[in-house]
XYZ file of C-alpha atoms in Angstrom:
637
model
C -42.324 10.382 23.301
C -43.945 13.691 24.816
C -42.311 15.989 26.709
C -42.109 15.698 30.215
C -43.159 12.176 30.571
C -42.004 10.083 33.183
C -42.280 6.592 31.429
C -38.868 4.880 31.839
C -37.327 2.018 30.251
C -35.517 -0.737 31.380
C -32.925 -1.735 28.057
C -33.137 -6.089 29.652
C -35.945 -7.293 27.584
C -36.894 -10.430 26.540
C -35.528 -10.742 22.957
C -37.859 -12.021 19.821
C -37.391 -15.070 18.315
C -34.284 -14.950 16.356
C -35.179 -13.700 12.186
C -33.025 -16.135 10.197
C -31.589 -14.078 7.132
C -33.502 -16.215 4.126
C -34.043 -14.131 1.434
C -37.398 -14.208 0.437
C -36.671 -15.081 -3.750
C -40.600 -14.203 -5.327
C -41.232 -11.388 -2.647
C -38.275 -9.144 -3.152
C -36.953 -7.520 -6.477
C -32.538 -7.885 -7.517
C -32.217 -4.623 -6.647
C -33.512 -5.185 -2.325
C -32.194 -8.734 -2.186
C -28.471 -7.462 -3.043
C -28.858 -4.270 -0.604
C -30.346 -6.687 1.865
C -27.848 -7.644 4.590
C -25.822 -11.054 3.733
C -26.005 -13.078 6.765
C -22.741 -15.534 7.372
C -23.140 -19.088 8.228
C -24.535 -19.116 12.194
C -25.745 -15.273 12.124
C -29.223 -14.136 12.344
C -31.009 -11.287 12.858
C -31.965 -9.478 16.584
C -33.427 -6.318 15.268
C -33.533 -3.850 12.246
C -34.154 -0.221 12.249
C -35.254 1.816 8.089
C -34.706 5.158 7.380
C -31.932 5.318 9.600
C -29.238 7.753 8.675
C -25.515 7.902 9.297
C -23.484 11.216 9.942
C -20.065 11.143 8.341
C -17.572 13.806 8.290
C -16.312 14.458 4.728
C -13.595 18.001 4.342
C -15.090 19.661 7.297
C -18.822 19.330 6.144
C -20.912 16.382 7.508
C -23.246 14.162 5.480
C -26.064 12.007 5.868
C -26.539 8.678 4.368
C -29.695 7.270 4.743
C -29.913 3.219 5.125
C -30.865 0.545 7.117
C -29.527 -0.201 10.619
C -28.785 -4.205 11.396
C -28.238 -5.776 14.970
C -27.205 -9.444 14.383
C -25.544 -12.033 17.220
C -22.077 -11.189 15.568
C -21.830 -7.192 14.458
C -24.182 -4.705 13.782
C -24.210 -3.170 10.210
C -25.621 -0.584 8.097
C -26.470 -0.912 4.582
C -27.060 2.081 2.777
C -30.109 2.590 0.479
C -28.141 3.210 -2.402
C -24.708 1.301 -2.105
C -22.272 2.353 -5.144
C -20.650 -0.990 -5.088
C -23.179 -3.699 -4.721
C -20.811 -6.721 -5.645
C -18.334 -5.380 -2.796
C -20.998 -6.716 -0.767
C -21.638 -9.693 -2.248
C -18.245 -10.850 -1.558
C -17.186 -9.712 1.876
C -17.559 -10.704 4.887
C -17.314 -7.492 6.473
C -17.700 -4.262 5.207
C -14.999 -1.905 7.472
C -16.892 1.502 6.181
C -20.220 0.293 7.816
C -20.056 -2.891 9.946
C -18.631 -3.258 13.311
C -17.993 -6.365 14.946
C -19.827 -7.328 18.666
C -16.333 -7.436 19.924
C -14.683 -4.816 18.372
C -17.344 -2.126 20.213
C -15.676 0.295 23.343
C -19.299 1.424 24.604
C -22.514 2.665 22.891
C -23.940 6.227 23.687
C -27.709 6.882 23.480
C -28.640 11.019 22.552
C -31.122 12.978 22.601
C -31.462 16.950 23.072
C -34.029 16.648 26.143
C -31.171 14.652 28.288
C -27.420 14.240 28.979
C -25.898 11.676 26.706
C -26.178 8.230 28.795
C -23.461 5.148 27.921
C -25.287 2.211 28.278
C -24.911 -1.353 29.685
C -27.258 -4.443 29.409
C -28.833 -3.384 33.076
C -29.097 0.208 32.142
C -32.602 2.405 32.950
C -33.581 5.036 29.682
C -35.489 7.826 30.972
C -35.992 8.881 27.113
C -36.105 7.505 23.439
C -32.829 8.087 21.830
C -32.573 10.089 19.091
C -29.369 9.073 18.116
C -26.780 6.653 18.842
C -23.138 6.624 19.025
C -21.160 3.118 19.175
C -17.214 3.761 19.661
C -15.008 1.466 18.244
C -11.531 0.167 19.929
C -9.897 0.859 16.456
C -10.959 4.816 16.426
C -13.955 4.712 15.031
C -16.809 6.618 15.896
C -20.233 5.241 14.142
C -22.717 8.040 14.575
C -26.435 7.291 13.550
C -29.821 9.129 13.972
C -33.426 8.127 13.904
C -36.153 9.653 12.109
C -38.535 11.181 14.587
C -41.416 10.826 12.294
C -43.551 8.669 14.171
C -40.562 5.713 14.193
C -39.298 6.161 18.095
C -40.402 2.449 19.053
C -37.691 1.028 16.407
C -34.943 3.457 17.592
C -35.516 2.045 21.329
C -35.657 -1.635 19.763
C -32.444 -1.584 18.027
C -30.644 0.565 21.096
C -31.789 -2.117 23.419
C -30.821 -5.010 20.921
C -27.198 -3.630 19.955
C -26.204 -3.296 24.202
C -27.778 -6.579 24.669
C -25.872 -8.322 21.734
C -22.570 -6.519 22.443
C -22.848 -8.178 26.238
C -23.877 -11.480 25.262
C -21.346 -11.989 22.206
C -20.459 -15.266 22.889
C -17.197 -17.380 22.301
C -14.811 -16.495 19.359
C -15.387 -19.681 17.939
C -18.612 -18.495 16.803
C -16.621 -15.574 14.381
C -14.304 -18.254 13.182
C -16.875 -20.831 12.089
C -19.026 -18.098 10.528
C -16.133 -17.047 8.669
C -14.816 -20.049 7.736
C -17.614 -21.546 6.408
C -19.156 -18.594 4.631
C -15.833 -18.277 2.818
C -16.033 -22.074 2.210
C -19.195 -22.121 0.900
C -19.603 -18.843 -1.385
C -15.653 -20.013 -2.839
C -14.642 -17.420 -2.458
C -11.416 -17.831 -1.744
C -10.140 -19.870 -5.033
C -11.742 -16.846 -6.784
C -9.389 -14.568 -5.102
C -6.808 -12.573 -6.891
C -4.067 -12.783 -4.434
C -2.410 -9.750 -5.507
C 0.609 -9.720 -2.706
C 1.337 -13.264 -2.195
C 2.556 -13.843 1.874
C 4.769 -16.188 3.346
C 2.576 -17.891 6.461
C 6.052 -19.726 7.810
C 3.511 -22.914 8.668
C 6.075 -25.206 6.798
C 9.414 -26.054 6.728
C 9.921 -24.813 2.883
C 8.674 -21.461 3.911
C 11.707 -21.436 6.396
C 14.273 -22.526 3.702
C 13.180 -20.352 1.734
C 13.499 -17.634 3.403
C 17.133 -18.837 4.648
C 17.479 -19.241 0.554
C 16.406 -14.957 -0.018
C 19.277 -13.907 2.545
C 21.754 -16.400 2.086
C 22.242 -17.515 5.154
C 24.445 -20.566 4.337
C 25.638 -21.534 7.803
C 22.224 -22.118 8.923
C 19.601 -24.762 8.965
C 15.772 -25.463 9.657
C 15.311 -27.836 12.411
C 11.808 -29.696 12.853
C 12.918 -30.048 16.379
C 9.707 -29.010 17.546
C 7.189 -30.250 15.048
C 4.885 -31.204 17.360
C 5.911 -28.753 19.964
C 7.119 -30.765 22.620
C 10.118 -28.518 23.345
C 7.781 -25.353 23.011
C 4.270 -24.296 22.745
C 5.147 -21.162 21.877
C 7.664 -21.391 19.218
C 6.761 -22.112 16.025
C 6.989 -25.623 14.661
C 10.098 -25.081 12.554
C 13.147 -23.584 13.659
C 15.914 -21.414 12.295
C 19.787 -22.879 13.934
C 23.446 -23.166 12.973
C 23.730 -26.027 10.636
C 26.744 -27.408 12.975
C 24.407 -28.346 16.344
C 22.378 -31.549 15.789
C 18.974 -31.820 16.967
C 19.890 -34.473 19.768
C 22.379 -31.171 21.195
C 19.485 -28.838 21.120
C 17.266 -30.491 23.109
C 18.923 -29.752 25.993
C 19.005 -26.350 25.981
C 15.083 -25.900 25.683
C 15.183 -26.003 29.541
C 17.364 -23.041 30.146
C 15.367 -20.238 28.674
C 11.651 -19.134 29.393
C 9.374 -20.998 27.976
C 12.201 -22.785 25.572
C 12.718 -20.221 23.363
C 16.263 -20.706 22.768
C 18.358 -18.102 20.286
C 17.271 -18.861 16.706
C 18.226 -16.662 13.780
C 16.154 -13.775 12.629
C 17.844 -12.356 9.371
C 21.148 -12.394 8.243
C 22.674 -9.443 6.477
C 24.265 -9.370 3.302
C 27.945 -8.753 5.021
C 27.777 -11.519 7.069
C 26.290 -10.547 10.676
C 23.326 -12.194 11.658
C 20.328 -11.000 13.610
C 19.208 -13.156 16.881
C 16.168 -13.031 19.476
C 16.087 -15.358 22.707
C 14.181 -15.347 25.773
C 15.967 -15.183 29.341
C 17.778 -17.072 31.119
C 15.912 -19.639 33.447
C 17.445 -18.771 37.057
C 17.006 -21.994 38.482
C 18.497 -24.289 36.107
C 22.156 -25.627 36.544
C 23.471 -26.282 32.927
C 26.168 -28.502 32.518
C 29.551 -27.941 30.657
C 28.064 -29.704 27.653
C 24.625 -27.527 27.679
C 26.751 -24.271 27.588
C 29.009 -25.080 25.061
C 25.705 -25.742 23.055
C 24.165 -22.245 23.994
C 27.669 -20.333 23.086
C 27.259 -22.146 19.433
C 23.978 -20.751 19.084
C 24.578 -17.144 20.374
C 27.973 -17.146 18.858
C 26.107 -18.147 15.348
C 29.458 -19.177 13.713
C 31.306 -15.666 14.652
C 33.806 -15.177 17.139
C 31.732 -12.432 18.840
C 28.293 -11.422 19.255
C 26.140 -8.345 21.248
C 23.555 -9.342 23.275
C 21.105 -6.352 23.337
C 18.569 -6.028 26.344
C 15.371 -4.736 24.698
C 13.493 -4.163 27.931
C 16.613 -1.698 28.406
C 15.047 2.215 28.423
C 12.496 0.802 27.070
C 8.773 1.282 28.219
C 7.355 -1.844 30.190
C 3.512 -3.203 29.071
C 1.999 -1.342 31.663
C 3.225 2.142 30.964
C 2.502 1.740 27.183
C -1.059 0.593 28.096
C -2.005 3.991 30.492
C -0.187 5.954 27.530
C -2.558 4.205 25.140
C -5.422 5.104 27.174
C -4.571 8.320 27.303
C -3.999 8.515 23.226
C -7.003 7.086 22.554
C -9.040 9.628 25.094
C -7.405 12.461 23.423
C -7.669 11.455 19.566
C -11.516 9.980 19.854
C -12.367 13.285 21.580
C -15.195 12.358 22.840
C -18.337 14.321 24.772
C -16.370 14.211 27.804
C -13.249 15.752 26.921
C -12.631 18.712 24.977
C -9.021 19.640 24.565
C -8.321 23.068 22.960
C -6.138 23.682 19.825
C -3.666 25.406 22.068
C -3.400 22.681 24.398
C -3.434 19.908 21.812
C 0.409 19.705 21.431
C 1.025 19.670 25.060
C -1.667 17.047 25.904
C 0.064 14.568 23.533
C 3.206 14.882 24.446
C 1.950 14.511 28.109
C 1.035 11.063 26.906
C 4.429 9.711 26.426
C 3.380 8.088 23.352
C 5.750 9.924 20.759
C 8.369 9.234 23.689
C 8.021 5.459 23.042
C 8.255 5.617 19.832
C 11.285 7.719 19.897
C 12.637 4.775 21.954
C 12.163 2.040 19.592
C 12.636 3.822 16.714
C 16.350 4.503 18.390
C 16.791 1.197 19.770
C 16.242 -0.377 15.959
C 18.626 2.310 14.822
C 21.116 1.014 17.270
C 21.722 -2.148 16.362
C 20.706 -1.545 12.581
C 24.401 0.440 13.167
C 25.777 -2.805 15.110
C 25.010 -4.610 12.343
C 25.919 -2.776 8.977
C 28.334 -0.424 10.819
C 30.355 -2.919 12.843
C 29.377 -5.958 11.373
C 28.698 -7.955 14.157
C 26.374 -10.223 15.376
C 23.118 -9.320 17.800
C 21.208 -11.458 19.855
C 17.948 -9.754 21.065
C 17.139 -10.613 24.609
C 13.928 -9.930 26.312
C 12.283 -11.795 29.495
C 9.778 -13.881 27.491
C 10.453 -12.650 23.644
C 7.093 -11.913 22.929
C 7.037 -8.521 22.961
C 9.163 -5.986 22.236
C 11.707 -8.870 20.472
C 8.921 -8.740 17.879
C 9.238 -4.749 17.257
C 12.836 -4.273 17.780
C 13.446 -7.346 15.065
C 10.710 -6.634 13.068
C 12.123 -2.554 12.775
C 15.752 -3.398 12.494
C 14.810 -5.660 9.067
C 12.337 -3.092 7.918
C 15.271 -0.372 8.052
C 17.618 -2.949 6.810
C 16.295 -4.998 3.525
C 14.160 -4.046 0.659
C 12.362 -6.643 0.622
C 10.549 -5.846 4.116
C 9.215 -2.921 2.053
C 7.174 -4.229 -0.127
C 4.135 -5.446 0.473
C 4.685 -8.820 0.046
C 7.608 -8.693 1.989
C 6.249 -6.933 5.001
C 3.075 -9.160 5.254
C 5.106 -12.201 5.431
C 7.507 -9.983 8.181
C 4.794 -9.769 10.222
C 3.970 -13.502 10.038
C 7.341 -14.366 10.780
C 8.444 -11.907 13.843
C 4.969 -11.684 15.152
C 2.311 -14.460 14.518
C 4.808 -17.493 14.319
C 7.113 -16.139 16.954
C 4.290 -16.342 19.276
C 3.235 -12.539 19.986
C 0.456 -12.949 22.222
C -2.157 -10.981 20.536
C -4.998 -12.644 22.215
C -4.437 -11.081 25.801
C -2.460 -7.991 24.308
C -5.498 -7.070 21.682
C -8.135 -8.246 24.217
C -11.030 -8.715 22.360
C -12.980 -10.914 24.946
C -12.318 -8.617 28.176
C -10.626 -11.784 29.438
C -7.227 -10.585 30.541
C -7.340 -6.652 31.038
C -3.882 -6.940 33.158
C -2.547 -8.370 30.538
C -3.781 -5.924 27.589
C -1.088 -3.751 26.166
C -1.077 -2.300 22.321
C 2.619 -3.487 21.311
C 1.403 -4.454 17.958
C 0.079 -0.899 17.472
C 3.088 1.027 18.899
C 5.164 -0.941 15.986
C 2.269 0.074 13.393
C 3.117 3.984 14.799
C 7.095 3.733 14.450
C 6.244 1.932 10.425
C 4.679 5.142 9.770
C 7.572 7.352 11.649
C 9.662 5.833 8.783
C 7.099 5.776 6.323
C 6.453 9.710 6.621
C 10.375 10.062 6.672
C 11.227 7.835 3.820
C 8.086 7.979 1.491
C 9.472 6.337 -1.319
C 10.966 3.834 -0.022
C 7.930 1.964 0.856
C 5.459 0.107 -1.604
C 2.562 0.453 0.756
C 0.735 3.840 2.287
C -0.818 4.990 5.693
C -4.061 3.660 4.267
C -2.374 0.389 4.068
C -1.068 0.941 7.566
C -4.519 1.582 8.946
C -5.941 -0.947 7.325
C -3.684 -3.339 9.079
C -4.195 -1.699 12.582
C -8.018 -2.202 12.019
C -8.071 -5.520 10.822
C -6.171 -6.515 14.222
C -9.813 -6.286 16.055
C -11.685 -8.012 13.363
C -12.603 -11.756 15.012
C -13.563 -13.330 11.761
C -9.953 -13.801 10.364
C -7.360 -15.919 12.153
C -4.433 -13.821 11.674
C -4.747 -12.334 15.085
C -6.822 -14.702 16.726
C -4.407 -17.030 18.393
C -1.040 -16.664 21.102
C 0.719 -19.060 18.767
C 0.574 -21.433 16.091
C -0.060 -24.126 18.712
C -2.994 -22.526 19.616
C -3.844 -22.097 16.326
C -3.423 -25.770 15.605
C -6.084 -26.772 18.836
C -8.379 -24.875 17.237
C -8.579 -25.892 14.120
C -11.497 -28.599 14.116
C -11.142 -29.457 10.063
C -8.085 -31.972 10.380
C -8.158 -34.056 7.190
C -5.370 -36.355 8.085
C -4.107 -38.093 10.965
C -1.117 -39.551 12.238
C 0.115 -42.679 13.759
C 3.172 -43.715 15.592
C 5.914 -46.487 15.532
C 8.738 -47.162 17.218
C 10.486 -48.168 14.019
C 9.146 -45.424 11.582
C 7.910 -42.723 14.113
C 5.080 -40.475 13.439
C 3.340 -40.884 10.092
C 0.487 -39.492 8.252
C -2.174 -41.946 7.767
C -3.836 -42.013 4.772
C -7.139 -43.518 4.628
C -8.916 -45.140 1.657
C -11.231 -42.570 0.741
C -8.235 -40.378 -0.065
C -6.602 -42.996 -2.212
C -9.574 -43.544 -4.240
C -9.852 -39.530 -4.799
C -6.040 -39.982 -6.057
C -4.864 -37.433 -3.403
C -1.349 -37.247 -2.093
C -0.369 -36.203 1.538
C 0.230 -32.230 0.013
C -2.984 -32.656 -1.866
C -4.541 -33.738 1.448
C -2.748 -30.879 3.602
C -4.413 -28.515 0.558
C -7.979 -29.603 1.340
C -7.746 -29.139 5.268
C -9.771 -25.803 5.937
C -8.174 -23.262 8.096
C -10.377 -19.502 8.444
C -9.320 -17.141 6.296
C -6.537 -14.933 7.249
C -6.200 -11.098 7.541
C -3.882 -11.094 4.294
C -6.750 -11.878 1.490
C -8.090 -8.351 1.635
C -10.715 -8.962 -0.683
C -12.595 -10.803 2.018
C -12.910 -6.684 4.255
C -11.616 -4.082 1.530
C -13.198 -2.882 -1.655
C -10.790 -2.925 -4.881
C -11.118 1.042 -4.601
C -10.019 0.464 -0.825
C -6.814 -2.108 -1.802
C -5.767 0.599 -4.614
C -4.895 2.965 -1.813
C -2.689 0.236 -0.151
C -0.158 0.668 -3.364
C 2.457 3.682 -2.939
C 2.516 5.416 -6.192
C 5.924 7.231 -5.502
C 7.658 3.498 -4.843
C 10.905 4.001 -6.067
C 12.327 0.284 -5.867
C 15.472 -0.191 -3.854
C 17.215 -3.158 -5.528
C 20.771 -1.399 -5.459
C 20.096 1.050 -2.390
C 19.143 -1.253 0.516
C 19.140 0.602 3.474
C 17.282 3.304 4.989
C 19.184 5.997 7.630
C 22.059 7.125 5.627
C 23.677 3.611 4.416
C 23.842 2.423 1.711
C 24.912 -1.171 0.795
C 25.830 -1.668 -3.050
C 25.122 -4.882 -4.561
C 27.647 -6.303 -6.769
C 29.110 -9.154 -9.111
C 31.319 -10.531 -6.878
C 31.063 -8.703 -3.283
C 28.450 -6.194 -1.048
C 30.183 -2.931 -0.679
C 29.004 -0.739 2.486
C 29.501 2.827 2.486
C 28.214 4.249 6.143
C 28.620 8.427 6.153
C 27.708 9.942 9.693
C 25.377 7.414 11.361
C 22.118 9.552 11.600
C 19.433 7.899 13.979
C 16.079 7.690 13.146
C 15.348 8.568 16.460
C 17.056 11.822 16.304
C 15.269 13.086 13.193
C 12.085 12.065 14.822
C 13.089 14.610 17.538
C 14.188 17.092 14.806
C 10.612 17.164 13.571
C 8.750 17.130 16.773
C 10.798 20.303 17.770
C 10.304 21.770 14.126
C 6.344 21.083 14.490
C 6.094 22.695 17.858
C 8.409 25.628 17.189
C 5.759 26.519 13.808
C 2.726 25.937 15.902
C 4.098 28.020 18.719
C 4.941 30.616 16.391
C 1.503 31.048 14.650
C 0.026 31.113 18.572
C 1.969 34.074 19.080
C 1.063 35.685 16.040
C -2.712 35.072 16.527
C -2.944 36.187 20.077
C -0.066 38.248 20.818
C 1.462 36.701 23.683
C 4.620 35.456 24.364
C 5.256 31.913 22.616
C 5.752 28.885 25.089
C 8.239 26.627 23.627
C 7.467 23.190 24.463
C 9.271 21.081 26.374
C 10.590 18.067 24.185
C 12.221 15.199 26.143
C 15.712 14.863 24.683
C 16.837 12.212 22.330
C 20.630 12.138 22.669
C 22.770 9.479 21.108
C 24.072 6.995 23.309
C 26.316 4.095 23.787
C 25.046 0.566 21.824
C 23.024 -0.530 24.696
C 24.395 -4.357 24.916
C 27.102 -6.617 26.650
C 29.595 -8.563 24.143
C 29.821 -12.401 24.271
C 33.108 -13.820 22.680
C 34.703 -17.009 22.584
């Protein structure tokens, strides 16, 4: 475009007929057809843009790949011209160095050096052809491409106008799990899998025993109470109580807490206490004499004492953490409209109140980590609707607490316990659809933070890195993996459209899976049949988003393996023959040595400003951290 014309363009244009991704076998050599872009099942093709090239930053020095630039109904994605791993992307679904997801996209940026930068929307004017565009990512990202202004500024306008109009008109999220589902389905990739950390998914009842097997936790049982959720929708189908309450008692005490999530055991530790979480208190029920002799069982959890420990208390509500998120986010992306100077950089974060948060749950787990080594007692974790911060607090306290939750096996199937099958809400907390911004809030990424508080304090006693911990945070706004797609696994459950087996009822035998003929002929068995029923893939097989380069990175080479040394913050429980020995020095919280380093970081950066410039140093104001009472009431018999 010339200088100084005054031709304008309106970005709502009548799209081309959708280009189905066929690759064209006798017209294209081995070489194109692999660096071609591998639709999924349902995707096709808006717009493409050659000889684009993408800036990256790589030790201070930026560098240009030249490739081609994809808009598709689902992500856009750029496929470089000379790809060092060609059978990466043969066999994922999504590449996270150069593919973004439709949902996963903050706002796109048009640029050129004759005009301001201009976001743009799906009713936006251009007054210029873009000479480069930048998309920003809700997971940090920044993709930053530029067109070649040889003659090519008709296909830089085409695939500007296509990416805003795809990113607007996304669709449902059933669209990402079909695609992914079946491409996975069809390429087989998944029984080709090496599934190199094997997770616990909690879906069955063996997965709970189990796990109740791994802590020895002898006094309790796994209840199928609510199989087929009808006490819950939120809870997961099997549950976790004292093995001296029958089913018939439980029932009853569904209708006292929010949403029936009644206290069910957590983790029990090695010297006996156990670790609870239970939603409030209904305030309008009236339970009878019966009803709370049932609830004391199941706080009480066989001991003749217990803590209940308010995490909402001094604790930051969703809507604080969201504007402090906001704020994060604005200052780490840094983009064209804010600039925040290196002096100022320190003081702007803190301002955020982020680093306070995480002081605060990193202190609260520390807390009753001490209630329950220290004092061996008991501790119920109560929160309003036990969604939320239940699922850090419990999720911390067993990642300070046992080994195992260190691994990466062990922390995968952590997460699906505390947080998927307990019934975190990541669909309106994550927010991928725009469908409940009152209700967004990034709890799961606050608890990703703290992980690497502990994982930058303890570094060997992890088996996974901060690559692995990034790679996690990412994958949370990926759409084509189930992981973090659903409220529950109730939800999860509606969803799934590939149900393989059905069941009927009787009043003499109950519900029963009904096998039909087909499936006798084929010689398959009810777990042979549960096999075959096709779920999407999940977040965990790695292979389906990460390079084998990328996955080496997830592995901690300075592991040291804790089998006799259990405990992080200065205990230490030693594992014998006959008994668990617990030797506690001067409790030390996690919290506090999270201050320690905050104040030690400022105090060097203030120091070099003062050398540099002369002036006198500011010291910064750190909010204070000071130990404090267990926060909690005591319930005894």
């Amino acid at each position: 475009m010339l200088s100084g014309s005054k031709n304008s363009f309106k970005l709502k244009q009548d799209i081309h007929e959708p280009q189905l991704c066929i690759p064209e076998v006798h017209e294209m050599n081995k070489k194109a057809r692999q660096l071609s872009l591998k639709c999924l099942s349902g995707e096709y093709i808006h717009e493409e843009a050659i000889h684009v090239r993408k800036s990256v930053t790589c030790r201070d020095e930026v560098v240009y790949i030249n490739g081609t630039l994809y808009c598709t109904n689902l992500r856009t994605s750029f496929i470089p011209h000379q790809a060092p791993e060609i059978e990466n992307y043969q066999c994922q679904i999504l590449n996270t160095n150069n593919d973004v997801a439709l949902p996963c996209i903050e706002r796109i940026v048009a640029v050129s050096s004759v005009a301001k930068p201009k976001v743009l929307t799906a009713h936006s004017t251009l007054k210029f052809i873009p000479e480069g565009l930048l998309i920003y990512c809700k997971d940090f990202r920044i993709m930053r491409f530029h067109f070649n202004d040889s003659g090519l500024e008709p296909q830089a306008l085409r695939i500007t106008m296509a990416i805003v109009q795809a990113h607007q008109d996304f669709g449902r999220m059933a669209h990402y799990e079909n695609a992914a589902l079946q491409d996975v389905q069809n390429g087989q990739v998944r029984g080709k899998m090496q599934k190199e950390f094997p997770t616990i998914f909690f879906n069955s009842s063996l997965d709970w025993e189990s796990e109740l097997r791994r802590t020895g936790a002898s006094n309790w049982r796994v209840s199928p109470i609510n199989e087929r959720f009808d006490m819950s929708t939120s809870l997961p189908k099997y549950l976790t109580v004292p093995s001296r309450l029958l089913d018939t008692e439980l029932k009853r005490t569904f209708a006292h807490f929010s949403e029936g999530r009644i206290p069910r055991l957590c983790w029990h530790h090695p010297c006996g206490s156990d670790l609870l979480r239970v939603a409030g208190f209904q305030p309008d029920t009236d339970p009878e004499k019966e009803d709370v002799r049932t609830v004391e069982v199941m706080m009480l959890a066989n001991h003749s004492q217990c803590v209940i420990v308010d995490t909402m208390d001094n604790m930051p509500n969703l809507l604080d953490l969201q504007l402090s998120y906001l704020k994060l986010r604005a200052l780490c992306v840094n983009d064209i409209y804010l600039t925040v100077s290196d002096e100022k950089w320190f003081s702007t974060l803190e301002s955020t109140r982020w680093l306070d948060y995480v002081r605060s749950c990193l202190k609260k787990a520390s807390e009753v980590s001490s209630l329950l080594v220290d004092r061996c007692r008991s501790v119920v974790l109560q929160e309003s609707d036990d969604r939320d911060l239940n699922c850090l607090v419990a999720s911390l306290v067993q990642v300070m607490l046992d080994p195992h939750s260190r691994t990466l096996s062990g922390f995968q199937s952590l997460v699906q316990k505390e947080w998927v099958a307990a019934g975190h809400p990541f669909q309106q907390r994550i927010n991928l659809l725009k469908e409940a911004d009152k209700e967004e809030s990034p709890v799961f990424l606050l608890f990703l933070d703290c992980m690497w508080q502990l994982l930058q304090q303890f570094p060997t006693a992890f088996e996974f890195t901060e690559a692995y911990l990034i790679a996690l945070h990412d994958s949370t706004y990926v759409p084509f993996f189930c992981t973090f797609l659903f409220n529950n696994q109730w939800e999860q459950g509606r969803r799934n459209q590939h149900k393989s087996l059905s069941q009927t009822y009787t009043p003499v035998n109950g519900w029963r899976d009904f096998i039909t003929e087909q499936h006798l002929l084929k010689g398959m068995y009810p777990t042979a049949i549960q096999e075959e029923s096709t779920y999407p893939p999940s977040i965990w097989e790695w292979s389906l988003h990460y390079s084998h380069q990328q996955q080496a990175q997830f592995k901690n080479p300075v592991y040291v393996s804790c089998s006799n040394h259990a405990v992080l913050n200065n205990y230490t429980i030693l594992h014998t023959t006959d008994k668990v020995g617990i030797c506690a020095p001067t409790v030390s919280s996690l919290a506090e040595e999270l201050k320690l380093l905050q104040e030690k970081m400022s105090h060097e950066f203030t120091t070099r400003n003062h050398t540099q410039t002369g002036c006198s140093s500011r010291k910064q104001r750190v909010p204070s951290c000071h130990p404090t009472e267990k926060s909690g009431r005591t319930c005894q018999k």
